[in-house]
Amino acid sequence: MVKISCAAINGIKAEKEEPERVHSSPPQHVGVSRRSSLTGLCCLLIALIISTCSLVYASIYIYRYYIIPQVDESQFRCNVYYEDALKAPQHSREELRENVDINLQNNYERISITAGKSNPRARPATIIHDFNKGLTAYHDITLDKCYISELNSSVVLPPRNLWKLLINVKLRTGNEASLPQTYMVQEEMVVSEQVMNTHVFGVFIHRLCEGKPTYLIRRRLTRR
């Protein structure tokens, strides 16, 4: 009688099945790697959004407060009407025409004065108020001479304040601004000394007074 045993075959089958169970289970580090990649991508997107928003707000700020004032709304034409109390009462109001250039970035004002039709005796002049230097320069075009004094901040509006005033007036009246509530300030100035080098007064005053006889003047009396 022949006896057949299958134990060896079952053993071999068992050995073959074990490796299959090992290979069928996925590695644990694959899921962790995917989660790390998603977290890094989210952080990158958030940083990109914040950077883009910051750039947009910075561009709007620069455009609103620097580019617009300096390009579109930095130059004004003004008509100033006043009464001279020192002249005879029969004289009517007199007029000055001013071209005002306001430089907000460099903090100075340039005013070119011409006489109106009702005031032919007025002398044309160019005035620079440099608030960084604290100086005012007058160029008398008729005499072709320059006079430099300390800036009188009690009567001269800073560039930003003057710009806001003229913008508001322009919105109400049109391209040419007729300034309301104007009054005349009369100052008596005394020449103190002649200046040979205008570079020390800054680039804007130097450009105005270069090559012209230039004098320092000081304020002796101010009347309103």
Short mmCIF file of C-alpha atoms in Angstrom, two decimals:
data_model
loop_
_atom_site.label_atom_id
_atom_site.label_comp_id
_atom_site.label_asym_id
_atom_site.label_seq_id
_atom_site.Cartn_x
_atom_site.Cartn_y
_atom_site.Cartn_z
CA MET A 1 0.00 0.00 0.00
CA VAL A 2 1.37 3.34 -1.04
CA LYS A 3 0.95 6.37 1.31
CA ILE A 4 1.11 9.85 -0.22
CA SER A 5 1.92 12.86 2.01
CA CYS A 6 1.21 16.52 1.09
CA ALA A 7 2.91 18.19 4.05
CA ALA A 8 5.88 19.36 2.04
CA ILE A 9 3.66 20.99 -0.54
CA ASN A 10 1.69 22.83 2.12
CA GLY A 11 4.92 24.09 3.60
CA ILE A 12 6.13 25.41 0.32
CA LYS A 13 2.79 27.10 -0.26
CA ALA A 14 2.96 28.74 3.11
CA GLU A 15 6.43 30.04 2.41
CA LYS A 16 5.26 31.51 -0.84
CA GLU A 17 2.27 33.22 0.72
CA GLU A 18 4.29 35.07 3.36
CA PRO A 19 6.26 37.30 0.95
CA GLU A 20 3.03 38.22 -0.82
CA ARG A 21 1.56 39.58 2.41
CA VAL A 22 4.70 41.65 3.04
CA HIS A 23 4.69 43.25 -0.42
CA SER A 24 0.97 44.01 -0.36
CA SER A 25 1.21 46.46 2.61
CA PRO A 26 2.10 50.09 1.51
CA PRO A 27 5.03 51.90 3.20
CA GLN A 28 3.98 54.28 6.02
CA HIS A 29 6.32 57.14 4.98
CA VAL A 30 4.51 57.73 1.65
CA GLY A 31 1.43 59.27 3.35
CA VAL A 32 3.60 61.49 5.55
CA SER A 33 5.51 62.76 2.51
CA ARG A 34 2.30 63.65 0.69
CA ARG A 35 0.95 65.59 3.68
CA SER A 36 4.23 67.53 3.98
CA SER A 37 4.10 68.47 0.29
CA LEU A 38 0.51 69.75 0.59
CA THR A 39 1.38 71.81 3.68
CA GLY A 40 4.37 73.39 1.95
CA LEU A 41 2.28 74.21 -1.13
CA CYS A 42 -0.39 75.91 1.02
CA CYS A 43 2.23 78.00 2.83
CA LEU A 44 3.74 79.03 -0.51
CA LEU A 45 0.35 80.11 -1.87
CA ILE A 46 -0.44 82.13 1.27
CA ALA A 47 2.93 83.89 1.11
CA LEU A 48 2.38 84.65 -2.59
CA ILE A 49 -1.08 86.13 -1.91
CA ILE A 50 0.26 88.33 0.92
CA SER A 51 3.15 89.56 -1.25
CA THR A 52 0.79 90.37 -4.13
CA CYS A 53 -1.61 92.30 -1.86
CA SER A 54 1.27 94.25 -0.33
CA LEU A 55 2.57 95.16 -3.78
CA VAL A 56 -0.88 96.31 -4.92
CA TYR A 57 -1.43 98.51 -1.83
CA ALA A 58 2.07 100.00 -2.13
CA SER A 59 1.47 100.80 -5.81
CA ILE A 60 -1.86 102.48 -5.00
CA TYR A 61 -0.25 104.56 -2.23
CA ILE A 62 2.65 105.71 -4.43
CA TYR A 63 0.34 106.51 -7.33
CA ARG A 64 -2.10 108.46 -5.17
CA TYR A 65 0.32 110.52 -3.09
CA TYR A 66 3.31 110.95 -5.41
CA ILE A 67 2.62 110.26 -9.07
CA ILE A 68 -0.79 112.00 -9.26
CA PRO A 69 0.30 115.17 -7.38
CA GLN A 70 3.57 115.48 -9.28
CA VAL A 71 2.27 114.82 -12.79
CA ASP A 72 -1.39 115.81 -13.03
CA GLU A 73 -2.03 118.21 -10.16
CA SER A 74 1.25 119.86 -9.23
CA GLN A 75 0.93 123.06 -11.28
CA PHE A 76 -1.69 125.73 -10.72
CA ARG A 77 -2.59 129.13 -12.12
CA CYS A 78 -3.88 131.52 -9.49
CA ASN A 79 -5.37 135.00 -9.57
CA VAL A 80 -4.80 136.87 -6.32
CA TYR A 81 -6.86 140.00 -5.68
CA TYR A 82 -5.94 142.43 -2.93
CA GLU A 83 -6.34 146.02 -1.79
CA ASP A 84 -3.34 148.19 -1.08
CA ALA A 85 -4.14 150.27 2.00
CA LEU A 86 -1.13 152.52 1.36
CA LYS A 87 -2.57 153.80 -1.90
CA ALA A 88 -5.44 156.20 -2.43
CA PRO A 89 -8.89 154.85 -1.53
CA GLN A 90 -10.17 155.41 -5.05
CA HIS A 91 -7.97 152.60 -6.37
CA SER A 92 -9.87 149.38 -6.98
CA ARG A 93 -8.63 145.94 -6.12
CA GLU A 94 -5.37 144.95 -7.74
CA GLU A 95 -4.53 141.61 -9.26
CA LEU A 96 -1.52 139.33 -9.30
CA ARG A 97 -1.27 136.28 -11.51
CA GLU A 98 0.73 133.40 -10.15
CA ASN A 99 1.90 130.14 -11.65
CA VAL A 100 2.44 127.81 -8.71
CA ASP A 101 4.52 124.65 -9.01
CA ILE A 102 4.40 122.44 -5.90
CA ASN A 103 6.97 119.67 -5.51
CA LEU A 104 5.74 117.40 -2.72
CA GLN A 105 8.60 114.93 -3.03
CA ASN A 106 11.34 117.54 -2.57
CA ASN A 107 9.24 119.77 -0.28
CA TYR A 108 9.50 123.08 -2.09
CA GLU A 109 7.27 125.58 -3.91
CA ARG A 110 8.08 127.67 -6.97
CA ILE A 111 5.89 130.68 -7.67
CA SER A 112 6.15 132.81 -10.81
CA ILE A 113 4.41 136.19 -10.45
CA THR A 114 3.19 138.34 -13.31
CA ALA A 115 1.09 141.50 -13.18
CA GLY A 116 -2.56 141.40 -14.07
CA LYS A 117 -4.30 143.90 -16.32
CA SER A 118 -5.35 145.98 -13.33
CA ASN A 119 -1.85 146.10 -11.84
CA PRO A 120 0.73 147.05 -14.48
CA ARG A 121 3.07 148.48 -11.83
CA ALA A 122 3.73 145.09 -10.24
CA ARG A 123 7.20 143.69 -10.87
CA PRO A 124 7.47 140.14 -12.18
CA ALA A 125 9.40 137.77 -9.96
CA THR A 126 10.10 134.12 -9.28
CA ILE A 127 10.00 132.89 -5.69
CA ILE A 128 11.19 129.57 -4.27
CA HIS A 129 10.21 128.40 -0.80
CA ASP A 130 12.55 125.52 0.11
CA PHE A 131 11.19 123.93 3.27
CA ASN A 132 14.04 121.43 3.55
CA LYS A 133 16.56 124.28 3.72
CA GLY A 134 14.25 126.72 5.53
CA LEU A 135 15.00 129.42 2.94
CA THR A 136 13.15 131.66 0.51
CA ALA A 137 14.75 133.02 -2.66
CA TYR A 138 13.38 135.96 -4.67
CA HIS A 139 14.46 136.58 -8.25
CA ASP A 140 13.59 140.12 -9.31
CA ILE A 141 13.26 139.64 -13.06
CA THR A 142 13.36 143.38 -13.82
CA LEU A 143 16.66 143.90 -11.96
CA ASP A 144 17.86 140.33 -12.62
CA LYS A 145 19.01 140.01 -9.00
CA CYS A 146 18.42 137.36 -6.35
CA TYR A 147 17.61 137.88 -2.69
CA ILE A 148 17.69 135.07 -0.11
CA SER A 149 16.12 135.13 3.34
CA GLU A 150 14.91 132.79 6.05
CA LEU A 151 11.58 131.17 5.22
CA ASN A 152 8.75 132.80 7.15
CA SER A 153 6.73 129.69 8.04
CA SER A 154 4.12 131.79 9.88
CA VAL A 155 2.74 133.14 6.58
CA VAL A 156 3.91 130.56 3.99
CA LEU A 157 1.93 127.33 3.77
CA PRO A 158 3.92 124.08 3.54
CA PRO A 159 3.73 122.30 0.16
CA ARG A 160 1.25 119.62 1.27
CA ASN A 161 -1.11 122.17 2.87
CA LEU A 162 -0.89 124.54 -0.10
CA TRP A 163 -1.53 121.66 -2.51
CA LYS A 164 -4.67 120.61 -0.61
CA LEU A 165 -5.93 124.22 -0.56
CA LEU A 166 -5.41 124.75 -4.29
CA ILE A 167 -6.94 121.38 -5.17
CA ASN A 168 -10.10 122.26 -3.23
CA VAL A 169 -10.29 125.72 -4.79
CA LYS A 170 -9.71 124.30 -8.26
CA LEU A 171 -12.52 121.77 -7.86
CA ARG A 172 -14.91 124.61 -7.07
CA THR A 173 -13.80 127.23 -9.59
CA GLY A 174 -12.18 125.42 -12.53
CA ASN A 175 -8.66 125.55 -13.96
CA GLU A 176 -7.77 129.01 -12.65
CA ALA A 177 -8.04 129.39 -8.88
CA SER A 178 -9.19 132.66 -7.31
CA LEU A 179 -7.99 132.36 -3.74
CA PRO A 180 -10.58 133.23 -1.06
CA GLN A 181 -9.86 135.29 2.06
CA THR A 182 -6.60 136.69 0.76
CA TYR A 183 -4.68 139.39 2.57
CA MET A 184 -1.50 141.24 1.79
CA VAL A 185 1.64 140.81 3.87
CA GLN A 186 4.13 143.67 3.60
CA GLU A 187 7.66 142.98 4.74
CA GLU A 188 10.53 145.42 5.04
CA MET A 189 13.79 143.68 4.26
CA VAL A 190 17.35 144.88 4.73
CA VAL A 191 20.28 143.69 2.62
CA SER A 192 22.98 142.25 4.86
CA GLU A 193 25.68 140.97 2.50
CA GLN A 194 26.40 139.75 -1.00
CA VAL A 195 26.70 136.03 -1.66
CA MET A 196 29.38 134.69 -3.98
CA ASN A 197 28.58 130.97 -3.76
CA THR A 198 24.95 129.86 -4.12
CA HIS A 199 25.67 126.12 -3.94
CA VAL A 200 25.34 126.22 -0.15
CA PHE A 201 21.63 127.10 -0.43
CA GLY A 202 20.63 123.87 -2.16
CA VAL A 203 20.12 122.79 -5.74
CA PHE A 204 16.80 124.58 -6.35
CA ILE A 205 17.87 128.02 -5.12
CA HIS A 206 21.22 127.57 -6.85
CA ARG A 207 19.48 126.96 -10.18
CA LEU A 208 17.39 130.09 -9.69
CA CYS A 209 20.22 132.42 -8.65
CA GLU A 210 23.24 131.01 -10.48
CA GLY A 211 25.07 133.71 -12.45
CA LYS A 212 23.03 136.56 -10.94
CA PRO A 213 24.04 139.09 -8.26
CA THR A 214 22.77 137.48 -5.06
CA TYR A 215 22.28 139.05 -1.64
CA LEU A 216 21.26 137.87 1.80
CA ILE A 217 18.42 139.87 3.29
CA ARG A 218 16.91 139.89 6.76
CA ARG A 219 13.45 140.83 7.89
CA ARG A 220 13.10 144.16 9.68
CA LEU A 221 9.33 144.63 9.85
CA THR A 222 6.22 142.69 8.85
CA ARG A 223 2.76 144.22 8.43
CA ARG A 224 -0.56 142.65 7.50
#
